[in-house]
Amino acid sequence: MLPPFPLFTRNKQRHMGLDTLERELIEAICTTCNLQDVETTSIKADDPLIGPESALGIDSLDALEIVVMVQKDYGVRIESENTSRIVLQSAASLASHIRKYSPYDLDHGE
């Protein structure tokens, strides 16, 4: 079941190195994973989301929560473990995957 409305637009405007969707995803990830001590404004679009280089400190259980959040909130599935490794590399790669597979017209409202 899809969420009743898209939570984002395809706004490519950059702010602090992130476009609107990338910034929204960083904030949603921090909320979903209960990351309270993260300075989201310091995270760049291509910074690693998961792994030892990640400023977020996300582990594999957090990654699963992110996959569920993306499906629930954005209507986009991340099917396999291999796909999730690629898609969850950065906010930019996750936003790109959502834009590619979203059931919504992302240009609506612009």
PDB file of C-alpha atoms in Angstrom:
ATOM      1  CA  MET A   1       0.000   0.000   0.000  1.00  0.00           C
ATOM      2  CA  LEU A   2       1.350   3.406  -0.979  1.00  0.00           C
ATOM      3  CA  PRO A   3       1.460   6.346   1.379  1.00  0.00           C
ATOM      4  CA  PRO A   4      -1.448   8.739   0.695  1.00  0.00           C
ATOM      5  CA  PHE A   5       0.812  11.428  -0.757  1.00  0.00           C
ATOM      6  CA  PRO A   6       4.434  11.906  -1.707  1.00  0.00           C
ATOM      7  CA  LEU A   7       6.526  13.382   1.071  1.00  0.00           C
ATOM      8  CA  PHE A   8       8.852  15.160  -1.329  1.00  0.00           C
ATOM      9  CA  THR A   9       9.126  16.929  -4.656  1.00  0.00           C
ATOM     10  CA  ARG A  10      11.757  16.647  -7.305  1.00  0.00           C
ATOM     11  CA  ASN A  11      13.260  19.945  -6.266  1.00  0.00           C
ATOM     12  CA  LYS A  12      16.886  19.938  -7.346  1.00  0.00           C
ATOM     13  CA  GLN A  13      17.674  23.153  -5.507  1.00  0.00           C
ATOM     14  CA  ARG A  14      20.819  22.686  -3.470  1.00  0.00           C
ATOM     15  CA  HIS A  15      21.186  23.850   0.100  1.00  0.00           C
ATOM     16  CA  MET A  16      24.362  23.085   2.021  1.00  0.00           C
ATOM     17  CA  GLY A  17      25.355  20.576  -0.720  1.00  0.00           C
ATOM     18  CA  LEU A  18      22.102  18.598  -0.519  1.00  0.00           C
ATOM     19  CA  ASP A  19      19.022  18.829  -2.699  1.00  0.00           C
ATOM     20  CA  THR A  20      15.611  18.843  -1.041  1.00  0.00           C
ATOM     21  CA  LEU A  21      15.079  15.073  -1.129  1.00  0.00           C
ATOM     22  CA  GLU A  22      18.602  14.288   0.058  1.00  0.00           C
ATOM     23  CA  ARG A  23      18.202  16.667   3.004  1.00  0.00           C
ATOM     24  CA  GLU A  24      14.794  15.180   3.803  1.00  0.00           C
ATOM     25  CA  LEU A  25      16.249  11.667   3.716  1.00  0.00           C
ATOM     26  CA  ILE A  26      19.079  12.540   6.112  1.00  0.00           C
ATOM     27  CA  GLU A  27      16.543  13.954   8.550  1.00  0.00           C
ATOM     28  CA  ALA A  28      14.238  10.928   8.135  1.00  0.00           C
ATOM     29  CA  ILE A  29      17.145   8.530   8.678  1.00  0.00           C
ATOM     30  CA  CYS A  30      18.150  10.343  11.863  1.00  0.00           C
ATOM     31  CA  THR A  31      14.559  10.166  13.118  1.00  0.00           C
ATOM     32  CA  THR A  32      14.040   6.534  12.082  1.00  0.00           C
ATOM     33  CA  CYS A  33      17.306   5.384  13.652  1.00  0.00           C
ATOM     34  CA  ASN A  34      16.918   7.627  16.709  1.00  0.00           C
ATOM     35  CA  LEU A  35      20.194   9.422  16.017  1.00  0.00           C
ATOM     36  CA  GLN A  36      20.072  12.374  18.379  1.00  0.00           C
ATOM     37  CA  ASP A  37      23.663  13.626  18.425  1.00  0.00           C
ATOM     38  CA  VAL A  38      24.128  14.002  14.666  1.00  0.00           C
ATOM     39  CA  GLU A  39      24.750  17.406  13.116  1.00  0.00           C
ATOM     40  CA  THR A  40      22.766  16.882   9.907  1.00  0.00           C
ATOM     41  CA  THR A  41      23.961  20.123   8.329  1.00  0.00           C
ATOM     42  CA  SER A  42      27.507  18.757   8.178  1.00  0.00           C
ATOM     43  CA  ILE A  43      26.515  15.704   6.099  1.00  0.00           C
ATOM     44  CA  LYS A  44      27.106  15.948   2.344  1.00  0.00           C
ATOM     45  CA  ALA A  45      25.165  14.163  -0.394  1.00  0.00           C
ATOM     46  CA  ASP A  46      27.974  11.704  -1.145  1.00  0.00           C
ATOM     47  CA  ASP A  47      29.040  11.018   2.456  1.00  0.00           C
ATOM     48  CA  PRO A  48      28.740   7.328   3.399  1.00  0.00           C
ATOM     49  CA  LEU A  49      25.536   6.466   5.238  1.00  0.00           C
ATOM     50  CA  ILE A  50      26.747   3.135   6.610  1.00  0.00           C
ATOM     51  CA  GLY A  51      30.104   1.834   7.702  1.00  0.00           C
ATOM     52  CA  PRO A  52      33.136   3.048   9.609  1.00  0.00           C
ATOM     53  CA  GLU A  53      33.453   6.231   7.504  1.00  0.00           C
ATOM     54  CA  SER A  54      29.829   7.222   8.187  1.00  0.00           C
ATOM     55  CA  ALA A  55      29.213  10.275  10.362  1.00  0.00           C
ATOM     56  CA  LEU A  56      25.888   8.681  11.296  1.00  0.00           C
ATOM     57  CA  GLY A  57      27.231   5.488  12.875  1.00  0.00           C
ATOM     58  CA  ILE A  58      24.528   3.373  11.230  1.00  0.00           C
ATOM     59  CA  ASP A  59      24.721  -0.401  11.618  1.00  0.00           C
ATOM     60  CA  SER A  60      22.991  -3.240   9.745  1.00  0.00           C
ATOM     61  CA  LEU A  61      19.876  -3.119  11.955  1.00  0.00           C
ATOM     62  CA  ASP A  62      19.563   0.607  11.278  1.00  0.00           C
ATOM     63  CA  ALA A  63      19.939  -0.140   7.553  1.00  0.00           C
ATOM     64  CA  LEU A  64      16.973  -2.504   7.757  1.00  0.00           C
ATOM     65  CA  GLU A  65      14.931   0.223   9.476  1.00  0.00           C
ATOM     66  CA  ILE A  66      15.870   2.634   6.675  1.00  0.00           C
ATOM     67  CA  VAL A  67      14.735   0.140   4.017  1.00  0.00           C
ATOM     68  CA  VAL A  68      11.372  -0.230   5.796  1.00  0.00           C
ATOM     69  CA  MET A  69      11.029   3.561   6.166  1.00  0.00           C
ATOM     70  CA  VAL A  70      11.724   4.117   2.451  1.00  0.00           C
ATOM     71  CA  GLN A  71       9.070   1.582   1.486  1.00  0.00           C
ATOM     72  CA  LYS A  72       6.524   2.945   3.954  1.00  0.00           C
ATOM     73  CA  ASP A  73       7.100   6.669   3.429  1.00  0.00           C
ATOM     74  CA  TYR A  74       8.142   6.817  -0.221  1.00  0.00           C
ATOM     75  CA  GLY A  75       6.469   3.748  -1.746  1.00  0.00           C
ATOM     76  CA  VAL A  76       9.796   2.407  -3.040  1.00  0.00           C
ATOM     77  CA  ARG A  77      11.117  -1.085  -2.373  1.00  0.00           C
ATOM     78  CA  ILE A  78      14.768  -1.970  -1.988  1.00  0.00           C
ATOM     79  CA  GLU A  79      14.620  -5.611  -2.976  1.00  0.00           C
ATOM     80  CA  SER A  80      17.875  -7.385  -2.238  1.00  0.00           C
ATOM     81  CA  GLU A  81      20.873  -7.163   0.045  1.00  0.00           C
ATOM     82  CA  ASN A  82      23.126  -6.366  -2.930  1.00  0.00           C
ATOM     83  CA  THR A  83      20.782  -3.601  -4.070  1.00  0.00           C
ATOM     84  CA  SER A  84      20.579  -2.164  -0.562  1.00  0.00           C
ATOM     85  CA  ARG A  85      24.375  -1.987  -0.348  1.00  0.00           C
ATOM     86  CA  ILE A  86      24.444   0.136  -3.489  1.00  0.00           C
ATOM     87  CA  VAL A  87      21.369   2.233  -2.718  1.00  0.00           C
ATOM     88  CA  LEU A  88      22.360   2.954   0.895  1.00  0.00           C
ATOM     89  CA  GLN A  89      25.876   4.131   0.045  1.00  0.00           C
ATOM     90  CA  SER A  90      24.910   7.799   0.404  1.00  0.00           C
ATOM     91  CA  ALA A  91      21.981  10.206   0.570  1.00  0.00           C
ATOM     92  CA  ALA A  92      22.583  10.921  -3.137  1.00  0.00           C
ATOM     93  CA  SER A  93      22.358   7.232  -4.137  1.00  0.00           C
ATOM     94  CA  LEU A  94      19.255   6.697  -1.981  1.00  0.00           C
ATOM     95  CA  ALA A  95      17.552   9.798  -3.421  1.00  0.00           C
ATOM     96  CA  SER A  96      18.424   8.662  -6.947  1.00  0.00           C
ATOM     97  CA  HIS A  97      16.862   5.229  -6.312  1.00  0.00           C
ATOM     98  CA  ILE A  98      13.702   6.817  -4.912  1.00  0.00           C
ATOM     99  CA  ARG A  99      13.389   9.165  -7.885  1.00  0.00           C
ATOM    100  CA  LYS A 100      13.885   6.291 -10.325  1.00  0.00           C
ATOM    101  CA  TYR A 101      11.345   3.918  -8.768  1.00  0.00           C
ATOM    102  CA  SER A 102       8.833   6.241  -7.133  1.00  0.00           C
ATOM    103  CA  PRO A 103       5.204   5.600  -8.056  1.00  0.00           C
ATOM    104  CA  TYR A 104       4.584   9.347  -7.772  1.00  0.00           C
ATOM    105  CA  ASP A 105       4.884  12.123 -10.332  1.00  0.00           C
ATOM    106  CA  LEU A 106       7.825  13.875  -8.737  1.00  0.00           C
ATOM    107  CA  ASP A 107       7.445  16.912 -10.981  1.00  0.00           C
ATOM    108  CA  HIS A 108       3.960  17.605  -9.615  1.00  0.00           C
ATOM    109  CA  GLY A 109       3.687  20.932  -7.857  1.00  0.00           C
ATOM    110  CA  GLU A 110       6.797  22.531  -9.337  1.00  0.00           C
TER     111      GLU A 110
END
